[in-house]
PDB file of C-alpha atoms and ligand atoms in Angstrom:
ATOM      1  CA  MET Q1161      -0.123  -0.021   0.148  1.00 72.00           C
ATOM      2  CA  PRO Q1162       1.410   3.610  -0.679  1.00 81.00           C
ATOM      3  CA  LYS Q1163       2.062   5.547   2.324  1.00 89.00           C
ATOM      4  CA  ILE Q1164      -0.193   8.436   3.201  1.00 92.00           C
ATOM      5  CA  ILE Q1165       1.851   9.894   6.011  1.00 94.00           C
ATOM      6  CA  SER Q1166       5.862   9.408   6.392  1.00 95.00           C
ATOM      7  CA  VAL Q1167       6.883  11.206   9.861  1.00 96.00           C
ATOM      8  CA  GLN Q1168      11.095  10.759  10.200  1.00 96.00           C
ATOM      9  CA  ASN Q1169      13.144  11.448  12.998  1.00 97.00           C
ATOM     10  CA  LEU Q1170      10.614  14.604  14.143  1.00 96.00           C
ATOM     11  CA  SER Q1171      11.355  16.187  17.092  1.00 95.00           C
ATOM     12  CA  VAL Q1172       9.445  19.395  18.577  1.00 94.00           C
ATOM     13  CA  ASN Q1173      10.089  21.413  21.535  1.00 92.00           C
ATOM     14  CA  TYR Q1174       8.490  24.257  23.326  1.00 91.00           C
ATOM     15  CA  GLY Q1175      11.097  26.684  24.322  1.00 89.00           C
ATOM     16  CA  ALA Q1176      13.705  24.113  26.076  1.00 90.00           C
ATOM     17  CA  TYR Q1177      11.107  21.540  26.768  1.00 92.00           C
ATOM     18  CA  LEU Q1178      11.583  18.307  24.244  1.00 93.00           C
ATOM     19  CA  VAL Q1179       8.037  17.583  23.787  1.00 95.00           C
ATOM     20  CA  LEU Q1180       8.620  14.844  20.919  1.00 96.00           C
ATOM     21  CA  GLU Q1181      12.083  13.250  20.207  1.00 96.00           C
ATOM     22  CA  ALA Q1182      12.989  11.223  17.099  1.00 96.00           C
ATOM     23  CA  VAL Q1183       9.541  10.320  16.326  1.00 97.00           C
ATOM     24  CA  ASN Q1184       9.279   7.879  13.237  1.00 97.00           C
ATOM     25  CA  PHE Q1185       6.487   6.024  11.831  1.00 97.00           C
ATOM     26  CA  GLU Q1186       4.598   5.840   8.213  1.00 96.00           C
ATOM     27  CA  VAL Q1187       0.833   5.128   7.546  1.00 96.00           C
ATOM     28  CA  ALA Q1188      -0.312   3.353   4.669  1.00 94.00           C
ATOM     29  CA  VAL Q1189      -3.186   4.479   2.719  1.00 93.00           C
ATOM     30  CA  GLY Q1190      -6.276   2.583   4.360  1.00 94.00           C
ATOM     31  CA  ASP Q1191      -5.244   2.077   7.578  1.00 95.00           C
ATOM     32  CA  TYR Q1192      -6.945   3.053  10.919  1.00 95.00           C
ATOM     33  CA  LEU Q1193      -4.388   3.997  13.601  1.00 95.00           C
ATOM     34  CA  ALA Q1194      -5.222   4.054  17.041  1.00 93.00           C
ATOM     35  CA  LEU Q1195      -2.674   7.176  18.516  1.00 95.00           C
ATOM     36  CA  VAL Q1196      -2.580   5.991  22.501  1.00 90.00           C
ATOM     37  CA  GLY Q1197      -0.223   7.393  25.327  1.00 89.00           C
ATOM     38  CA  PRO Q1198      -0.521   9.155  28.733  1.00 88.00           C
ATOM     39  CA  ASN Q1199      -1.661  13.107  29.402  1.00 88.00           C
ATOM     40  CA  GLY Q1200       1.026  15.012  27.920  1.00 91.00           C
ATOM     41  CA  ALA Q1201       2.814  12.407  25.754  1.00 93.00           C
ATOM     42  CA  GLY Q1202       2.855  14.633  22.849  1.00 95.00           C
ATOM     43  CA  LYS Q1203       0.128  13.089  20.898  1.00 94.00           C
ATOM     44  CA  THR Q1204      -1.629  16.761  20.387  1.00 92.00           C
ATOM     45  CA  THR Q1205       1.294  18.256  19.771  1.00 94.00           C
ATOM     46  CA  LEU Q1206       2.283  15.260  16.772  1.00 95.00           C
ATOM     47  CA  VAL Q1207      -1.484  16.290  15.264  1.00 93.00           C
ATOM     48  CA  LYS Q1208      -0.761  19.836  15.433  1.00 91.00           C
ATOM     49  CA  ALA Q1209       2.473  19.111  13.215  1.00 92.00           C
ATOM     50  CA  LEU Q1210       0.547  16.784  10.964  1.00 91.00           C
ATOM     51  CA  LEU Q1211      -1.970  19.151  10.345  1.00 87.00           C
ATOM     52  CA  GLY Q1212       0.635  22.081   9.418  1.00 85.00           C
ATOM     53  CA  LEU Q1213      -0.290  24.035  12.336  1.00 85.00           C
ATOM     54  CA  LEU Q1214       3.142  23.836  14.272  1.00 88.00           C
ATOM     55  CA  PRO Q1215       6.474  24.690  12.965  1.00 84.00           C
ATOM     56  CA  TYR Q1216       9.048  22.127  13.674  1.00 86.00           C
ATOM     57  CA  GLN Q1217      12.917  22.448  13.151  1.00 81.00           C
ATOM     58  CA  THR Q1218      14.193  18.451  13.424  1.00 92.00           C
ATOM     59  CA  GLY Q1219      12.870  15.815  10.910  1.00 95.00           C
ATOM     60  CA  THR Q1220      10.511  15.478   8.065  1.00 93.00           C
ATOM     61  CA  ILE Q1221       6.930  14.529   7.447  1.00 93.00           C
ATOM     62  CA  SER Q1222       5.615  14.041   4.489  1.00 91.00           C
ATOM     63  CA  ILE Q1223       1.942  13.684   3.335  1.00 88.00           C
ATOM     64  CA  LEU Q1224       0.863  12.347   0.414  1.00 82.00           C
ATOM     65  CA  GLY Q1225       4.290  12.357  -0.957  1.00 79.00           C
ATOM     66  CA  GLU Q1226       4.939  16.080  -0.383  1.00 80.00           C
ATOM     67  CA  ASP Q1227       7.078  17.943   2.232  1.00 79.00           C
ATOM     68  CA  ARG Q1228       4.426  18.980   5.020  1.00 75.00           C
ATOM     69  CA  GLN Q1229       6.307  22.221   5.543  1.00 73.00           C
ATOM     70  CA  GLY Q1230       4.609  24.718   2.524  1.00 66.00           C
ATOM     71  CA  PHE Q1231       2.312  21.999   1.261  1.00 66.00           C
ATOM     72  CA  ASN Q1232      -1.169  23.003   1.196  1.00 68.00           C
ATOM     73  CA  ALA Q1233      -3.100  19.683   2.256  1.00 65.00           C
ATOM     74  CA  TRP Q1234      -6.754  21.705   3.017  1.00 65.00           C
ATOM     75  CA  GLY Q1235      -9.445  19.429   1.807  1.00 70.00           C
ATOM     76  CA  LYS Q1236      -7.244  16.387   1.782  1.00 85.00           C
ATOM     77  CA  ILE Q1237      -6.799  16.148   5.721  1.00 89.00           C
ATOM     78  CA  GLY Q1238     -10.395  16.092   7.493  1.00 89.00           C
ATOM     79  CA  TYR Q1239     -10.010  17.104  11.451  1.00 89.00           C
ATOM     80  CA  LEU Q1240     -12.219  16.666  14.254  1.00 87.00           C
ATOM     81  CA  PRO Q1241     -11.351  18.070  17.306  1.00 81.00           C
ATOM     82  CA  GLN Q1242     -12.329  16.939  20.731  1.00 74.00           C
ATOM     83  CA  ARG Q1243     -16.186  17.796  21.371  1.00 62.00           C
ATOM     84  CA  ALA Q1244     -15.119  20.907  23.877  1.00 49.00           C
ATOM     85  CA  ALA Q1245     -17.309  23.041  21.343  1.00 59.00           C
ATOM     86  CA  ALA Q1246     -20.922  22.219  21.411  1.00 62.00           C
ATOM     87  CA  PHE Q1247     -22.982  24.708  19.894  1.00 66.00           C
ATOM     88  CA  ASN Q1248     -24.632  26.893  22.154  1.00 70.00           C
ATOM     89  CA  PRO Q1249     -28.367  26.262  21.907  1.00 70.00           C
ATOM     90  CA  LEU Q1250     -29.170  29.636  20.116  1.00 70.00           C
ATOM     91  CA  PHE Q1251     -26.507  29.363  17.487  1.00 74.00           C
ATOM     92  CA  PRO Q1252     -28.808  30.002  14.722  1.00 80.00           C
ATOM     93  CA  ALA Q1253     -27.443  27.495  11.357  1.00 90.00           C
ATOM     94  CA  THR Q1254     -28.825  24.622  10.185  1.00 94.00           C
ATOM     95  CA  VAL Q1255     -27.286  21.318  10.306  1.00 95.00           C
ATOM     96  CA  SER Q1256     -26.646  21.956   6.249  1.00 95.00           C
ATOM     97  CA  GLU Q1257     -25.383  25.159   6.760  1.00 93.00           C
ATOM     98  CA  VAL Q1258     -22.697  24.123   9.532  1.00 92.00           C
ATOM     99  CA  VAL Q1259     -21.697  20.918   7.126  1.00 94.00           C
ATOM    100  CA  GLY Q1260     -21.232  23.598   4.573  1.00 93.00           C
ATOM    101  CA  LEU Q1261     -18.604  25.066   6.298  1.00 89.00           C
ATOM    102  CA  GLY Q1262     -16.411  22.359   5.719  1.00 90.00           C
ATOM    103  CA  LEU Q1263     -16.408  23.098   2.119  1.00 91.00           C
ATOM    104  CA  ILE Q1264     -16.508  26.971   2.218  1.00 85.00           C
ATOM    105  CA  ALA Q1265     -13.106  26.882   4.030  1.00 74.00           C
ATOM    106  CA  GLU Q1266     -11.044  26.000   0.871  1.00 72.00           C
ATOM    107  CA  LYS Q1267     -12.988  28.332  -1.517  1.00 75.00           C
ATOM    108  CA  LYS Q1268     -11.028  31.455  -2.893  1.00 73.00           C
ATOM    109  CA  PHE Q1269     -13.424  34.401  -3.254  1.00 72.00           C
ATOM    110  CA  PRO Q1270     -16.416  34.417  -3.768  1.00 73.00           C
ATOM    111  CA  LYS Q1271     -17.068  31.992  -0.969  1.00 78.00           C
ATOM    112  CA  ARG Q1272     -20.017  30.664  -2.228  1.00 84.00           C
ATOM    113  CA  LEU Q1273     -22.106  27.152  -2.197  1.00 87.00           C
ATOM    114  CA  THR Q1274     -22.767  25.649  -6.120  1.00 89.00           C
ATOM    115  CA  SER Q1275     -24.754  23.182  -6.782  1.00 92.00           C
ATOM    116  CA  ALA Q1276     -22.407  20.316  -6.677  1.00 92.00           C
ATOM    117  CA  ASP Q1277     -21.505  21.352  -3.340  1.00 93.00           C
ATOM    118  CA  ARG Q1278     -25.275  20.857  -2.116  1.00 95.00           C
ATOM    119  CA  GLU Q1279     -25.074  17.502  -3.716  1.00 95.00           C
ATOM    120  CA  LYS Q1280     -22.062  16.647  -1.550  1.00 94.00           C
ATOM    121  CA  ILE Q1281     -23.401  17.801   1.349  1.00 96.00           C
ATOM    122  CA  LYS Q1282     -26.714  16.008   0.790  1.00 96.00           C
ATOM    123  CA  GLN Q1283     -24.415  13.003   0.478  1.00 93.00           C
ATOM    124  CA  THR Q1284     -22.476  13.356   3.144  1.00 92.00           C
ATOM    125  CA  LEU Q1285     -25.856  13.889   5.434  1.00 94.00           C
ATOM    126  CA  GLU Q1286     -26.568  10.628   4.174  1.00 91.00           C
ATOM    127  CA  LEU Q1287     -23.909   8.826   4.600  1.00 85.00           C
ATOM    128  CA  LEU Q1288     -23.861   9.777   8.149  1.00 85.00           C
ATOM    129  CA  GLU Q1289     -27.673   8.784   8.457  1.00 86.00           C
ATOM    130  CA  ILE Q1290     -28.839  12.578   9.647  1.00 92.00           C
ATOM    131  CA  SER Q1291     -30.316  13.694   6.560  1.00 96.00           C
ATOM    132  CA  ASP Q1292     -33.506  14.621   8.635  1.00 97.00           C
ATOM    133  CA  LEU Q1293     -31.784  16.837  10.214  1.00 96.00           C
ATOM    134  CA  ALA Q1294     -30.490  19.006   7.516  1.00 96.00           C
ATOM    135  CA  GLY Q1295     -33.061  21.836   8.293  1.00 96.00           C
ATOM    136  CA  ARG Q1296     -32.779  21.741  11.884  1.00 95.00           C
ATOM    137  CA  PRO Q1297     -31.005  24.285  13.951  1.00 93.00           C
ATOM    138  CA  VAL Q1298     -27.684  22.615  15.223  1.00 91.00           C
ATOM    139  CA  GLY Q1299     -27.823  24.076  18.223  1.00 88.00           C
ATOM    140  CA  LYS Q1300     -30.971  22.217  19.382  1.00 89.00           C
ATOM    141  CA  LEU Q1301     -29.472  18.755  18.785  1.00 90.00           C
ATOM    142  CA  SER Q1302     -27.900  16.164  21.118  1.00 86.00           C
ATOM    143  CA  GLY Q1303     -24.729  15.829  22.132  1.00 82.00           C
ATOM    144  CA  GLY Q1304     -24.399  12.419  19.767  1.00 81.00           C
ATOM    145  CA  GLN Q1305     -25.796  14.436  16.992  1.00 87.00           C
ATOM    146  CA  GLN Q1306     -24.053  17.062  17.199  1.00 87.00           C
ATOM    147  CA  GLN Q1307     -20.930  15.294  17.060  1.00 84.00           C
ATOM    148  CA  ARG Q1308     -22.459  13.350  13.631  1.00 87.00           C
ATOM    149  CA  VAL Q1309     -22.836  16.924  12.161  1.00 91.00           C
ATOM    150  CA  PHE Q1310     -18.783  18.024  13.026  1.00 89.00           C
ATOM    151  CA  LEU Q1311     -18.202  14.694  11.578  1.00 88.00           C
ATOM    152  CA  ALA Q1312     -19.947  15.357   8.681  1.00 91.00           C
ATOM    153  CA  ARG Q1313     -18.223  18.899   8.162  1.00 91.00           C
ATOM    154  CA  SER Q1314     -14.918  17.173   8.516  1.00 90.00           C
ATOM    155  CA  ILE Q1315     -15.392  14.916   5.760  1.00 90.00           C
ATOM    156  CA  VAL Q1316     -17.556  16.574   3.285  1.00 92.00           C
ATOM    157  CA  ALA Q1317     -15.208  17.855   0.879  1.00 90.00           C
ATOM    158  CA  GLY Q1318     -13.824  14.029   0.823  1.00 89.00           C
ATOM    159  CA  PRO Q1319     -10.477  13.830   2.707  1.00 91.00           C
ATOM    160  CA  GLU Q1320      -8.371  11.114   2.343  1.00 92.00           C
ATOM    161  CA  LEU Q1321      -7.267  11.233   5.825  1.00 94.00           C
ATOM    162  CA  LEU Q1322      -9.531  12.066   9.043  1.00 94.00           C
ATOM    163  CA  ILE Q1323      -7.790  12.524  12.130  1.00 94.00           C
ATOM    164  CA  LEU Q1324      -9.891  12.718  15.362  1.00 91.00           C
ATOM    165  CA  ASP Q1325      -9.000  13.946  18.732  1.00 86.00           C
ATOM    166  CA  GLU Q1326     -10.604  11.845  21.449  1.00 76.00           C
ATOM    167  CA  PRO Q1327     -13.893  12.760  19.484  1.00 71.00           C
ATOM    168  CA  SER Q1328     -16.703  10.746  21.825  1.00 66.00           C
ATOM    169  CA  THR Q1329     -15.763  11.232  25.363  1.00 67.00           C
ATOM    170  CA  ALA Q1330     -18.596  13.493  26.120  1.00 67.00           C
ATOM    171  CA  LEU Q1331     -20.932  11.036  24.543  1.00 71.00           C
ATOM    172  CA  ASP Q1332     -23.205   7.963  25.747  1.00 75.00           C
ATOM    173  CA  PRO Q1333     -22.090   4.198  25.054  1.00 79.00           C
ATOM    174  CA  GLN Q1334     -24.669   3.670  23.025  1.00 79.00           C
ATOM    175  CA  THR Q1335     -24.091   6.630  21.011  1.00 77.00           C
ATOM    176  CA  ARG Q1336     -20.361   6.347  21.220  1.00 78.00           C
ATOM    177  CA  ASN Q1337     -20.417   2.661  19.673  1.00 82.00           C
ATOM    178  CA  ASN Q1338     -22.746   4.370  16.812  1.00 81.00           C
ATOM    179  CA  PHE Q1339     -20.234   7.010  15.933  1.00 81.00           C
ATOM    180  CA  PHE Q1340     -17.111   4.564  16.061  1.00 86.00           C
ATOM    181  CA  ASP Q1341     -19.344   2.141  13.449  1.00 87.00           C
ATOM    182  CA  LEU Q1342     -19.612   5.201  11.416  1.00 85.00           C
ATOM    183  CA  LEU Q1343     -15.541   5.829  11.500  1.00 88.00           C
ATOM    184  CA  LYS Q1344     -15.163   1.853  10.656  1.00 90.00           C
ATOM    185  CA  LYS Q1345     -17.785   2.384   8.017  1.00 89.00           C
ATOM    186  CA  LEU Q1346     -16.041   5.422   6.695  1.00 89.00           C
ATOM    187  CA  ASN Q1347     -12.523   3.480   6.459  1.00 93.00           C
ATOM    188  CA  SER Q1348     -13.675   0.337   5.116  1.00 92.00           C
ATOM    189  CA  GLU Q1349     -16.388   1.298   2.499  1.00 88.00           C
ATOM    190  CA  SER Q1350     -15.052   4.966   1.573  1.00 85.00           C
ATOM    191  CA  LYS Q1351     -11.434   3.779   2.126  1.00 89.00           C
ATOM    192  CA  VAL Q1352     -10.497   7.228   4.236  1.00 93.00           C
ATOM    193  CA  THR Q1353      -7.591   6.481   6.375  1.00 96.00           C
ATOM    194  CA  ILE Q1354      -7.824   7.303  10.004  1.00 96.00           C
ATOM    195  CA  ILE Q1355      -5.973   8.852  13.014  1.00 95.00           C
ATOM    196  CA  LEU Q1356      -7.797   8.719  16.433  1.00 93.00           C
ATOM    197  CA  ILE Q1357      -6.480   9.819  19.287  1.00 92.00           C
ATOM    198  CA  THR Q1358      -7.852   7.937  22.148  1.00 86.00           C
ATOM    199  CA  HIS Q1359      -7.953   7.384  25.597  1.00 78.00           C
ATOM    200  CA  ASP Q1360      -9.876   4.174  25.325  1.00 75.00           C
ATOM    201  CA  VAL Q1361      -7.667   1.414  23.954  1.00 73.00           C
ATOM    202  CA  GLY Q1362      -9.816  -1.653  25.018  1.00 72.00           C
ATOM    203  CA  GLN Q1363     -12.497   0.220  22.953  1.00 73.00           C
ATOM    204  CA  VAL Q1364     -10.743   1.170  20.013  1.00 77.00           C
ATOM    205  CA  GLY Q1365      -8.824  -1.883  19.320  1.00 77.00           C
ATOM    206  CA  ARG Q1366     -11.982  -3.641  18.181  1.00 79.00           C
ATOM    207  CA  TYR Q1367     -11.909  -1.328  15.058  1.00 85.00           C
ATOM    208  CA  ALA Q1368      -8.430   0.077  14.401  1.00 90.00           C
ATOM    209  CA  SER Q1369      -5.861  -2.154  12.861  1.00 89.00           C
ATOM    210  CA  ARG Q1370      -2.822  -0.390  14.396  1.00 93.00           C
ATOM    211  CA  LEU Q1371      -1.669   1.174  17.208  1.00 92.00           C
ATOM    212  CA  LEU Q1372       0.710   3.808  17.822  1.00 95.00           C
ATOM    213  CA  TYR Q1373       1.674   4.308  21.535  1.00 92.00           C
ATOM    214  CA  LEU Q1374       3.514   7.565  22.014  1.00 94.00           C
ATOM    215  CA  ASP Q1375       5.364   8.851  24.941  1.00 94.00           C
ATOM    216  CA  LYS Q1376       7.541  11.603  23.836  1.00 95.00           C
ATOM    217  CA  THR Q1377       9.038   9.147  21.148  1.00 96.00           C
ATOM    218  CA  VAL Q1378       7.580   5.949  19.685  1.00 96.00           C
ATOM    219  CA  ILE Q1379       7.256   3.297  22.490  1.00 92.00           C
ATOM    220  CA  PHE Q1380       5.078   0.567  20.152  1.00 92.00           C
ATOM    221  CA  TYR Q1381       3.989   0.990  16.429  1.00 94.00           C
ATOM    222  CA  GLY Q1382       2.384  -1.910  14.721  1.00 93.00           C
ATOM    223  CA  LYS Q1383      -0.667  -4.105  14.713  1.00 89.00           C
ATOM    224  CA  PHE Q1384      -2.737  -4.644  17.833  1.00 83.00           C
ATOM    225  CA  SER Q1385      -2.204  -8.538  17.715  1.00 81.00           C
ATOM    226  CA  ASP Q1386       1.450  -8.082  17.946  1.00 85.00           C
ATOM    227  CA  PHE Q1387       1.082  -5.541  20.467  1.00 82.00           C
ATOM    228  CA  CYS Q1388      -0.946  -7.883  22.414  1.00 81.00           C
ATOM    229  CA  GLU Q1389       1.571 -11.094  22.133  1.00 82.00           C
ATOM    230  CA  SER Q1390       4.666  -8.290  22.483  1.00 82.00           C
ATOM    231  CA  GLY Q1391       6.991  -9.659  25.404  1.00 81.00           C
ATOM    232  CA  ASP Q1392       8.487  -6.384  25.317  1.00 80.00           C
ATOM    233  CA  MET Q1393       5.575  -4.464  25.690  1.00 75.00           C
ATOM    234  CA  SER Q1394       4.402  -6.846  28.859  1.00 78.00           C
ATOM    235  CA  LYS Q1395       7.787  -5.608  30.460  1.00 78.00           C
ATOM    236  CA  TYR Q1396       6.871  -2.213  29.747  1.00 77.00           C
ATOM    237  CA  PHE Q1397       3.295  -2.331  30.605  1.00 74.00           C
ATOM    238  CA  GLY Q1398       3.334  -4.730  33.122  1.00 73.00           C
ATOM    239  CA  ASP Q1399       0.830  -7.745  32.216  1.00 71.00           C
ATOM    240  CA  TYR Q1400      -1.962  -6.528  33.579  1.00 67.00           C
ATOM    241  CA  SER Q1401      -2.088  -3.337  31.767  1.00 70.00           C
ATOM    242  CA  GLN Q1402      -1.483  -4.940  28.467  1.00 70.00           C
ATOM    243  CA  HIS Q1403      -4.558  -7.548  29.348  1.00 70.00           C
ATOM    244  CA  LEU Q1404      -6.927  -4.430  30.179  1.00 67.00           C
ATOM    245  CA  ILE Q1405      -5.636  -3.199  26.143  1.00 71.00           C
ATOM    246  CA  CYS Q1406      -5.703  -6.279  24.842  1.00 73.00           C
ATOM    247  CA  HIS Q1407      -8.988  -8.114  25.832  1.00 67.00           C
ATOM    248  CA  GLN Q1408     -11.604  -6.798  24.121  1.00 57.00           C
ATOM    249  CA  HIS Q1409     -10.148  -8.111  20.768  1.00 47.00           C
ATOM    250  CA  ASP Q1410      -8.746 -11.290  21.320  1.00 44.00           C
TER     251      ASP Q1410
HETATM  252  P1  LIG W 981      -0.989  14.952  25.126  1.00 53.10           P
HETATM  253  O1  LIG W 981      -2.036  15.110  23.885  1.00 53.10           O
HETATM  254  O2  LIG W 981      -0.644  13.539  24.644  1.00 53.10           O
HETATM  255  O3  LIG W 981      -1.893  14.929  26.190  1.00 53.10           O
HETATM  256  P2  LIG W 981       0.276  17.006  24.291  1.00 53.10           P
HETATM  257  O4  LIG W 981       0.874  17.339  23.038  1.00 53.10           O
HETATM  258  O5  LIG W 981      -0.484  18.384  24.665  1.00 53.10           O
HETATM  259  O6  LIG W 981       0.065  16.109  24.715  1.00 53.10           O
HETATM  260  O7  LIG W 981       1.553  17.747  25.446  1.00 53.10           O
HETATM  261  C1  LIG W 981       2.486  17.489  25.306  1.00 53.10           C
HETATM  262  C2  LIG W 981       3.566  18.460  26.318  1.00 53.10           C
HETATM  263  O8  LIG W 981       4.021  19.814  25.998  1.00 53.10           O
HETATM  264  C3  LIG W 981       2.577  18.765  27.687  1.00 53.10           C
HETATM  265  O9  LIG W 981       3.650  18.558  28.983  1.00 53.10           O
HETATM  266  C4  LIG W 981       2.311  19.851  27.340  1.00 53.10           C
HETATM  267  O10 LIG W 981       2.125  20.734  28.950  1.00 53.10           O
HETATM  268  C5  LIG W 981       3.168  20.543  26.473  1.00 53.10           C
HETATM  269  N1  LIG W 981       2.995  21.593  25.569  1.00 53.10           N
HETATM  270  C6  LIG W 981       1.720  21.698  25.067  1.00 53.10           C
HETATM  271  N2  LIG W 981       1.265  22.670  24.490  1.00 53.10           N
HETATM  272  C7  LIG W 981       2.499  23.719  24.894  1.00 53.10           C
HETATM  273  C8  LIG W 981       2.488  24.700  24.522  1.00 53.10           C
HETATM  274  N3  LIG W 981       1.866  25.771  23.470  1.00 53.10           N
HETATM  275  N4  LIG W 981       3.824  25.542  24.983  1.00 53.10           N
HETATM  276  C9  LIG W 981       4.514  24.613  25.960  1.00 53.10           C
HETATM  277  N5  LIG W 981       4.390  23.182  26.517  1.00 53.10           N
HETATM  278  C10 LIG W 981       3.222  23.012  25.581  1.00 53.10           C
END
C-alpha cells in the first residue's frame, strides 16, 4: 500500500522543553490507526505537526508524498477536534449550513456554495444518516447528533485522511458505539485513512488496525495483535495493563 504519511526523525520542542523526540512512523493508505499514550505524551503536538499548524525544526513529515512544510493539504485532511466546542443552543445555523462550512473554507473568493456542493452536503448527510436533521438548528440537537454534524463537516470535502482527537468522550455508550461504527464504515467503505487519538484503547482495539503508543517517542507501533503478543510490551506496561488493552479483541 502507498504511504499517506511518513514521519522521520521528528523532534519538537516548546522552548527548552523537548516534547517529541526522534519520532518515526509511516501510515499506509486505508490504515486505521489508534494514537494512544499518557497525558502530556505529545499526541496533540504530533497531530498539530501533521496538520501543518506547528513548525518543527528537526526531521521531516511528508503527506501524500509531499513535504508538509509549505504543502497545502487543506481538503485532503479532515480534522475533528475534541467535542469542546458544543454549539450554543441559540446558535442559529442549520445542520446543512454547518456541514457546508467544510466546503467553504477551501474556496477562494467569492465563497459561495455551488449546486455540486449542495449535492455533496446531501450525500454526506445520507452517509452519516442525519438527512432528517438537515434543516434543524444545530444548537437544538443532542450531543451525539451534534457530533455527527461535526464529523459530516470534517468529511464533506472528501478527505483522504481523517484525524480525530478524542471525539467521543462526551457521548453515552450507545451513541459512542454508533459513532465508532460510523468511522469504521468510512474506513472500510469510503477508504478514508483514519488516525484516532483515544484514551479508550480497549474499545478502539475492536476497530483500529494499528496502534501507535507514544510517550515523547514511539514506544510501540504495529498491529494490535502484535502489541498483545509482545513480551517487550508486557515488560513495559506490566501484564495487567497489557491485558486491559488487549482483552476486547482476542
Ligand atoms: P497529549 O496530547 O499527549 O496530552 P500534548 O501534545 O498536549 O500531549 O502536550 C505535550 C507536552 O507539551 C505537555 O507537557 C504539555 O504541557 C506541553 N505543551 C503543550 N502545548 C504547549 C505549548 N503551546 N507551550 C508549551 N508547552 C506545551
